[in-house]
GROMACS .gro file of N, CA, C and O in nm:
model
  372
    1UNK      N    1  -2.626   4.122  15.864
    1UNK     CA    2  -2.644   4.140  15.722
    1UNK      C    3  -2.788   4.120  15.679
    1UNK      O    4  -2.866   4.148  15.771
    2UNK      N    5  -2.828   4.093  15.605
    2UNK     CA    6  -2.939   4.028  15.499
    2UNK      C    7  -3.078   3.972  15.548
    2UNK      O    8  -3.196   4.003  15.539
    3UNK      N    9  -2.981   3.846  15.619
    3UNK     CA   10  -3.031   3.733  15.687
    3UNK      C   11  -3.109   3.774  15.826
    3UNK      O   12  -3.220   3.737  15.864
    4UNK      N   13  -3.013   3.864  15.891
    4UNK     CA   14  -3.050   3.919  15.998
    4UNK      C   15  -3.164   4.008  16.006
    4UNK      O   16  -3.258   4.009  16.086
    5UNK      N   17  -3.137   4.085  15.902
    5UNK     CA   18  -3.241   4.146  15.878
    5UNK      C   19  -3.364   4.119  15.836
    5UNK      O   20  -3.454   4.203  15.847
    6UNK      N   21  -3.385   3.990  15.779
    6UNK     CA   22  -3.550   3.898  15.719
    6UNK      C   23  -3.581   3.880  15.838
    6UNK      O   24  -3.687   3.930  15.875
    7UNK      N   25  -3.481   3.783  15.960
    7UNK     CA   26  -3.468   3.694  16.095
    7UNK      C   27  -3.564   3.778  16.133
    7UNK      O   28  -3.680   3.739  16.140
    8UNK      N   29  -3.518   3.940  16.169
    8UNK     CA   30  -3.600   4.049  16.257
    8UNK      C   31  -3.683   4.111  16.224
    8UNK      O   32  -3.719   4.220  16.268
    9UNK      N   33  -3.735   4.030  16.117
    9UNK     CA   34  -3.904   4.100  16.020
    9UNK      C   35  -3.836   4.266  16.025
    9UNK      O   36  -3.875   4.366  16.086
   10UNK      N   37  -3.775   4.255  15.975
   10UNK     CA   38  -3.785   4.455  15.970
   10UNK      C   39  -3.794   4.475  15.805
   10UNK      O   40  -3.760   4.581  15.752
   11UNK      N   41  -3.842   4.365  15.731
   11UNK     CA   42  -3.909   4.432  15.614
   11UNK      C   43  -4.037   4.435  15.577
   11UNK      O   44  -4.114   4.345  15.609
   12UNK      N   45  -4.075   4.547  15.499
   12UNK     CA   46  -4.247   4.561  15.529
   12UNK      C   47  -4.266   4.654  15.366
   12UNK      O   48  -4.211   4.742  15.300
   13UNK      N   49  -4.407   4.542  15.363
   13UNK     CA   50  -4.427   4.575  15.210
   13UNK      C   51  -4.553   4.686  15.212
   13UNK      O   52  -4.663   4.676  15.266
   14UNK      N   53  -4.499   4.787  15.139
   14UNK     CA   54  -4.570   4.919  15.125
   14UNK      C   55  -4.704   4.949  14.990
   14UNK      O   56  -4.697   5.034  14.901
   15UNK      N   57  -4.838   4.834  15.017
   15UNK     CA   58  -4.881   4.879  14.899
   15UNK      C   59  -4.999   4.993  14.922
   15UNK      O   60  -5.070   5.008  15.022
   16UNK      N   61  -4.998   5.072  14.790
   16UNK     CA   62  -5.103   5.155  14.779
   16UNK      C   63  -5.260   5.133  14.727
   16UNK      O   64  -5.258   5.027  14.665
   17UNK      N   65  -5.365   5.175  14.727
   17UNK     CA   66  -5.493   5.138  14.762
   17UNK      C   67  -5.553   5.289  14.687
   17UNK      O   68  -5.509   5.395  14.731
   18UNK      N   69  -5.644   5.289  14.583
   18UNK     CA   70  -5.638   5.141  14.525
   18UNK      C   71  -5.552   5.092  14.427
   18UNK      O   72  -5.549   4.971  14.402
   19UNK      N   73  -5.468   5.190  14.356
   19UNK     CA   74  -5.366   5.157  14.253
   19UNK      C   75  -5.288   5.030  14.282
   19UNK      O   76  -5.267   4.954  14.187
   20UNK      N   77  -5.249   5.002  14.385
   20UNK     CA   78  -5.192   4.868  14.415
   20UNK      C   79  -5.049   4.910  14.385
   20UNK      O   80  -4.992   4.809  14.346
   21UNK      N   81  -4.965   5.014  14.386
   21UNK     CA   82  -4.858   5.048  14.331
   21UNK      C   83  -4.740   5.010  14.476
   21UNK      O   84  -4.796   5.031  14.584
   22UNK      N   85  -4.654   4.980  14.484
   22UNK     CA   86  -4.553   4.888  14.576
   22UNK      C   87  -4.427   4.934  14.578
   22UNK      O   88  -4.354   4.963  14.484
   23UNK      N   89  -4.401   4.939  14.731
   23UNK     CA   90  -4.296   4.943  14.731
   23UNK      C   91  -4.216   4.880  14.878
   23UNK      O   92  -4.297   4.840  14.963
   24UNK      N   93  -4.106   4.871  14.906
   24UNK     CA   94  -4.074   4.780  15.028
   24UNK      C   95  -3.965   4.917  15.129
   24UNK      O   96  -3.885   5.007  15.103
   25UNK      N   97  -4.041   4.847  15.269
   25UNK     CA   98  -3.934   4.953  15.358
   25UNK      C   99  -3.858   4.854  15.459
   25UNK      O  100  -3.896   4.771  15.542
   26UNK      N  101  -3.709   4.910  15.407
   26UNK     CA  102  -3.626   4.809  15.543
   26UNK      C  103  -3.576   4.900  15.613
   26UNK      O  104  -3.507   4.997  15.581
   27UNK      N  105  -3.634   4.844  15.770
   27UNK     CA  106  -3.563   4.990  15.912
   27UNK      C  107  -3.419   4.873  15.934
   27UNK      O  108  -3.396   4.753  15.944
   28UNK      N  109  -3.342   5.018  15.932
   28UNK     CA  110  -3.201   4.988  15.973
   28UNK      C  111  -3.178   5.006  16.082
   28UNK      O  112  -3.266   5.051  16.155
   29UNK      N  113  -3.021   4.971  16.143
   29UNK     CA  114  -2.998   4.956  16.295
   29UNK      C  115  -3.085   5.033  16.389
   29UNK      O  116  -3.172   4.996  16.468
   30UNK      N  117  -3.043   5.133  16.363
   30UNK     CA  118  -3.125   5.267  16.448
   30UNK      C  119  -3.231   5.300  16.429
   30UNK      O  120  -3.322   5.218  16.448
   31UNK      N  121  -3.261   5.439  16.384
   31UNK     CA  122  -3.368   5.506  16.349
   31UNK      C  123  -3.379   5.511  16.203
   31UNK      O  124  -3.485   5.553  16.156
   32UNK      N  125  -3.282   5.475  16.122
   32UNK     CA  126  -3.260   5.503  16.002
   32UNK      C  127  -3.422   5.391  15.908
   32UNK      O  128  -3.470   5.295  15.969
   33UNK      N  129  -3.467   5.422  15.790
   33UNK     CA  130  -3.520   5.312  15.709
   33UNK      C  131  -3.485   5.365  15.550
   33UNK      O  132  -3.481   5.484  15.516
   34UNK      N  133  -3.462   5.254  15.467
   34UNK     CA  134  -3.455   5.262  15.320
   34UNK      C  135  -3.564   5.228  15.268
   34UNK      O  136  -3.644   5.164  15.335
   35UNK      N  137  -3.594   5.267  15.125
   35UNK     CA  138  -3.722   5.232  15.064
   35UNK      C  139  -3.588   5.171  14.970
   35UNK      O  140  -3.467   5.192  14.970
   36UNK      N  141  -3.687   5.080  14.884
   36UNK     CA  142  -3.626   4.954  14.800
   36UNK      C  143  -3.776   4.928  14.720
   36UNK      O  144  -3.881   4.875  14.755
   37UNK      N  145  -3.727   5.001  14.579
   37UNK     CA  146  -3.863   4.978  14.479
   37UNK      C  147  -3.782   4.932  14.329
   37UNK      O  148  -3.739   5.015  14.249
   38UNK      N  149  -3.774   4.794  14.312
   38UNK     CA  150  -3.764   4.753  14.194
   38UNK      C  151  -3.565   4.720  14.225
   38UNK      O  152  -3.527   4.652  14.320
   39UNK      N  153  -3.487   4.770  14.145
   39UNK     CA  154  -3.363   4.733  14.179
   39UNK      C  155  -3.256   4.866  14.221
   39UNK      O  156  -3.141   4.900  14.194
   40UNK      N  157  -3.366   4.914  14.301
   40UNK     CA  158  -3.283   5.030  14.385
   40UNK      C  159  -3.302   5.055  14.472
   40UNK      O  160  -3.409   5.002  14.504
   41UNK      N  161  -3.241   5.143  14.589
   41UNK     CA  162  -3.264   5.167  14.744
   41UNK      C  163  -3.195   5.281  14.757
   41UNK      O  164  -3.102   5.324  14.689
   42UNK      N  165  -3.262   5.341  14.876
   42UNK     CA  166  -3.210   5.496  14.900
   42UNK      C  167  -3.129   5.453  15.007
   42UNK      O  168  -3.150   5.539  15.093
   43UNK      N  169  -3.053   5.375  15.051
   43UNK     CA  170  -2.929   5.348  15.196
   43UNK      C  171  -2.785   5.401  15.083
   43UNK      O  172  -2.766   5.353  14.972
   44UNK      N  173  -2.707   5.500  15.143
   44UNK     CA  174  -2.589   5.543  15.091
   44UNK      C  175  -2.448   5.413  15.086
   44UNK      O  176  -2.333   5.455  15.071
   45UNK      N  177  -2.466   5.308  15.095
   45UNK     CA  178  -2.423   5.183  15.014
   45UNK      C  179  -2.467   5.170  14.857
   45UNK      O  180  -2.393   5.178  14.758
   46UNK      N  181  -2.622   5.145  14.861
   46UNK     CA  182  -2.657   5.130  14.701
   46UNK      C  183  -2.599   5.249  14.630
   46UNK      O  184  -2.597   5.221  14.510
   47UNK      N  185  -2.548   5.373  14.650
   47UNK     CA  186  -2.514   5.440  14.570
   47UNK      C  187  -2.390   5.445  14.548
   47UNK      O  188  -2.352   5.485  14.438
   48UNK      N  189  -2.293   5.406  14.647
   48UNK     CA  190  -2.175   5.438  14.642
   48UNK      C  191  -2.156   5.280  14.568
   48UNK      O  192  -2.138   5.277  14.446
   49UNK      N  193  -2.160   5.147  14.647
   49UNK     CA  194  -2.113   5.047  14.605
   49UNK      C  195  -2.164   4.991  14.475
   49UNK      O  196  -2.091   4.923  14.403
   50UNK      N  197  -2.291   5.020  14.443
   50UNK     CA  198  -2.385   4.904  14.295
   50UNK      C  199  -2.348   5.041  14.210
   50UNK      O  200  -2.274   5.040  14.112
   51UNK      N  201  -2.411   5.160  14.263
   51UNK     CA  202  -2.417   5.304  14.104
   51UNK      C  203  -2.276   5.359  14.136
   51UNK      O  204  -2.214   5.257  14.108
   52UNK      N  205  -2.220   5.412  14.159
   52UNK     CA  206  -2.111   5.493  14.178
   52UNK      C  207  -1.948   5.437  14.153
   52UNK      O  208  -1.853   5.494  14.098
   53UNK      N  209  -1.962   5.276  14.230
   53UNK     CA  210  -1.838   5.178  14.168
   53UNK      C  211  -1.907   5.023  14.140
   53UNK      O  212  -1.923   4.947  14.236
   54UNK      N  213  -1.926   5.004  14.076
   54UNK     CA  214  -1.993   4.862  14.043
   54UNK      C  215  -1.947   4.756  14.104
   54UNK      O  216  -1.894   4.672  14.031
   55UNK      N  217  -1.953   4.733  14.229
   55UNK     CA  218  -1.889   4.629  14.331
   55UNK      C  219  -1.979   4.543  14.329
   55UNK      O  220  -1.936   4.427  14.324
   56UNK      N  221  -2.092   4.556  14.330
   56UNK     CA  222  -2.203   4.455  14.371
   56UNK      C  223  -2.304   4.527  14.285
   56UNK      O  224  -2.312   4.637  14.229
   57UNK      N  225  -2.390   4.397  14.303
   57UNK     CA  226  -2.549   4.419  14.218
   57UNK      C  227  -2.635   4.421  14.338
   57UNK      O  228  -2.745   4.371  14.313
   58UNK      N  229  -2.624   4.462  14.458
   58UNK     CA  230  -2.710   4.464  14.544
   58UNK      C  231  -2.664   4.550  14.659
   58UNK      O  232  -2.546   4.537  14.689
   59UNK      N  233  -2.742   4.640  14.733
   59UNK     CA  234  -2.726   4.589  14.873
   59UNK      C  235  -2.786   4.540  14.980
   59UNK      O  236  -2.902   4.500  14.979
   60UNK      N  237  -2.707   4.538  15.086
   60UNK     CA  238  -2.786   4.439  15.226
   60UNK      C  239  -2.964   4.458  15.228
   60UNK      O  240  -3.051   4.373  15.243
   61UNK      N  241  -2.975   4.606  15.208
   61UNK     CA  242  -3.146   4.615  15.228
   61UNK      C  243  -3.225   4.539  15.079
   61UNK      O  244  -3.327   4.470  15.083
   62UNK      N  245  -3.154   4.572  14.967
   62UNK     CA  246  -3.224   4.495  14.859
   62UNK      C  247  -3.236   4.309  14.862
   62UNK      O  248  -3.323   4.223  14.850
   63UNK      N  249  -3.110   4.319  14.884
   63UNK     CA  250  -3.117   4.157  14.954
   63UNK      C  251  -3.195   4.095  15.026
   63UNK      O  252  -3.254   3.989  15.006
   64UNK      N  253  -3.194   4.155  15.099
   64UNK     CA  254  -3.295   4.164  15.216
   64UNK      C  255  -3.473   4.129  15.155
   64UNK      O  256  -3.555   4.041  15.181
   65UNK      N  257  -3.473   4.227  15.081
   65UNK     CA  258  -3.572   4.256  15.003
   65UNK      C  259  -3.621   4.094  14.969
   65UNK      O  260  -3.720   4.028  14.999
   66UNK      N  261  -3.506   4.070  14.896
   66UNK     CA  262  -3.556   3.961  14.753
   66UNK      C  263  -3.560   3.808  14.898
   66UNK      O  264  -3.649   3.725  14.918
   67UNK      N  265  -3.446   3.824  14.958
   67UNK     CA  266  -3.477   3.688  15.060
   67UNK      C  267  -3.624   3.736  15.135
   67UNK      O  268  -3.705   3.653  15.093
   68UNK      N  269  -3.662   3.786  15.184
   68UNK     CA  270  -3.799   3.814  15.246
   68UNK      C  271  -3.927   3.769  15.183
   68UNK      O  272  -4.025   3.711  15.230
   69UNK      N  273  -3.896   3.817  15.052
   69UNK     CA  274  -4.047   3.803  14.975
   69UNK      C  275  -4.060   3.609  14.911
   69UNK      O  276  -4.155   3.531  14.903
   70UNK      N  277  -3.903   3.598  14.875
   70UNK     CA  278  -3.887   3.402  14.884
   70UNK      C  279  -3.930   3.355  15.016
   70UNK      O  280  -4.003   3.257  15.005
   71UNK      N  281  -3.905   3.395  15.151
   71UNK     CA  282  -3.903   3.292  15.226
   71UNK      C  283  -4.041   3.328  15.280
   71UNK      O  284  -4.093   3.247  15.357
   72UNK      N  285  -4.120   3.465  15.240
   72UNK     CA  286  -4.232   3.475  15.310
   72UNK      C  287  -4.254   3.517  15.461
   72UNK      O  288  -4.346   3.492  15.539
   73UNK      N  289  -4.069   3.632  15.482
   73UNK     CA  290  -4.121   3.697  15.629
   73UNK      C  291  -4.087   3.827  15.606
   73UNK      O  292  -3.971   3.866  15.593
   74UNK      N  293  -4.208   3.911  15.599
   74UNK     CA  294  -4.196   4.018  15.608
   74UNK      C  295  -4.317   4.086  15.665
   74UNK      O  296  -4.387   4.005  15.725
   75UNK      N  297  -4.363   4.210  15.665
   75UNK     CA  298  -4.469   4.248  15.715
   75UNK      C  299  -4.500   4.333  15.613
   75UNK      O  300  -4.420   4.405  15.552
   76UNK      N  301  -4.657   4.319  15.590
   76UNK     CA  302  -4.720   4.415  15.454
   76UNK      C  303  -4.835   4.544  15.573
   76UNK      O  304  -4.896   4.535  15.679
   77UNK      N  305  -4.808   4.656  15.466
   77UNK     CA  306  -4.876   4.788  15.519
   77UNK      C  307  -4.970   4.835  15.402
   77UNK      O  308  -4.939   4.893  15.298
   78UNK      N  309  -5.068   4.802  15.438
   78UNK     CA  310  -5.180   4.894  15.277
   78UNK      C  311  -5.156   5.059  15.331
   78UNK      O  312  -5.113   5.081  15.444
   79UNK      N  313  -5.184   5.147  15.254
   79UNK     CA  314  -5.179   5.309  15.233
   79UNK      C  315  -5.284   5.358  15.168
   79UNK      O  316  -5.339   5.287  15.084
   80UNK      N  317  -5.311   5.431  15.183
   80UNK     CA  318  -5.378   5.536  15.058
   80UNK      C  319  -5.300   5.602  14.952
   80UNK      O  320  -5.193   5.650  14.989
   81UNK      N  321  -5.342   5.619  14.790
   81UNK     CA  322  -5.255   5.628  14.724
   81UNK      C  323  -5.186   5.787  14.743
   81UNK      O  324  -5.093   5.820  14.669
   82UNK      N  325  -5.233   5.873  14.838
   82UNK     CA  326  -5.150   5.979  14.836
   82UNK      C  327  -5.086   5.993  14.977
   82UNK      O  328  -5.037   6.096  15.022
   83UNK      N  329  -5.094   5.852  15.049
   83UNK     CA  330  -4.998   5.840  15.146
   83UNK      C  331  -4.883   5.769  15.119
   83UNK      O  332  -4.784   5.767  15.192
   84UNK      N  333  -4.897   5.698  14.993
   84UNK     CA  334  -4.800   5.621  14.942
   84UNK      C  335  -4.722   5.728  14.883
   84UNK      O  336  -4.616   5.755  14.940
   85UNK      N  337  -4.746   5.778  14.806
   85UNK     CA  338  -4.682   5.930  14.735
   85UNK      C  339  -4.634   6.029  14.811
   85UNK      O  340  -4.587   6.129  14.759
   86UNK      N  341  -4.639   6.011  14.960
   86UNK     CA  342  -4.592   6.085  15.046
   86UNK      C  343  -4.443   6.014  15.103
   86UNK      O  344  -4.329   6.054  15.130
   87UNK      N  345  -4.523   5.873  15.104
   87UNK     CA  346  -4.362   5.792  15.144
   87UNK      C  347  -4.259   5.776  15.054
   87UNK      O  348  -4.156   5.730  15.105
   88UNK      N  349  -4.255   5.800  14.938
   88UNK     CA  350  -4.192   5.788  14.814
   88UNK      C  351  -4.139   5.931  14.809
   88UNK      O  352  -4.021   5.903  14.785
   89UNK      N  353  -4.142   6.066  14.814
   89UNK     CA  354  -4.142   6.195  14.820
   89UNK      C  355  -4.030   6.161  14.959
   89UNK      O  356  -3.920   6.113  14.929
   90UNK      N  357  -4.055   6.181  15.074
   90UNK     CA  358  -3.977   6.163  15.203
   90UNK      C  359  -3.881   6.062  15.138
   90UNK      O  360  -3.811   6.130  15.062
   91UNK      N  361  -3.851   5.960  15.131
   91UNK     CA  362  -3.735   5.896  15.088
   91UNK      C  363  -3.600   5.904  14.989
   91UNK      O  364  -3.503   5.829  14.978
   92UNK      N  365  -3.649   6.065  14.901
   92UNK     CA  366  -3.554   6.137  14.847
   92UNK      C  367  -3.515   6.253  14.912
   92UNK      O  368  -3.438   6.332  14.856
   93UNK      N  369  -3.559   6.273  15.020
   93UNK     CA  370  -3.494   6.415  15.143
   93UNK      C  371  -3.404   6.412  15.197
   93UNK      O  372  -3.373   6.505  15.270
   0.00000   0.00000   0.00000
């Protein structure tokens, strides 16, 4: 879950340069990764379970999210601001 996922640093904070504009990427089991900017995520959980039936106010990758940046394990990536705009673009495909 969550936990596991902070444990295995697989979250990594995406800022842009110089706008400073942010966003967070969590790689999932496989090959898969979600972007998670503010209180949403592109993993087909956040849509079905938080927008689609209101089960939860989160999921595992947002969680993830918010325990990472409290406990202080994650990994940060600077960009250029139209490489950042590239990763943001790819994450709705």
């Amino acid at each position: 879950g969550s936990l596991e996922i902070v444990d295995r640093m697989m979250v990594t904070k995406v800022t842009s340069s110089p706008t400073s504009r942010c966003s967070w990427m969590v790689r999932g089991k496989s090959t898969s990764q979600y972007m998670c900017m503010g209180d949403f995520c592109t993993c087909p959980a956040f849509s079905f379970s938080v927008v689609q039936k209101p089960e939860q106010y989160f999921c595992k990758h947002l969680l993830a999210v918010h325990l990472a940046k409290a406990l202080g394990k994650y990994e940060e990536k600077t960009v250029s601001d139209d490489a950042f705009a590239e990763v943001v673009a790819a994450a709705f495909v």
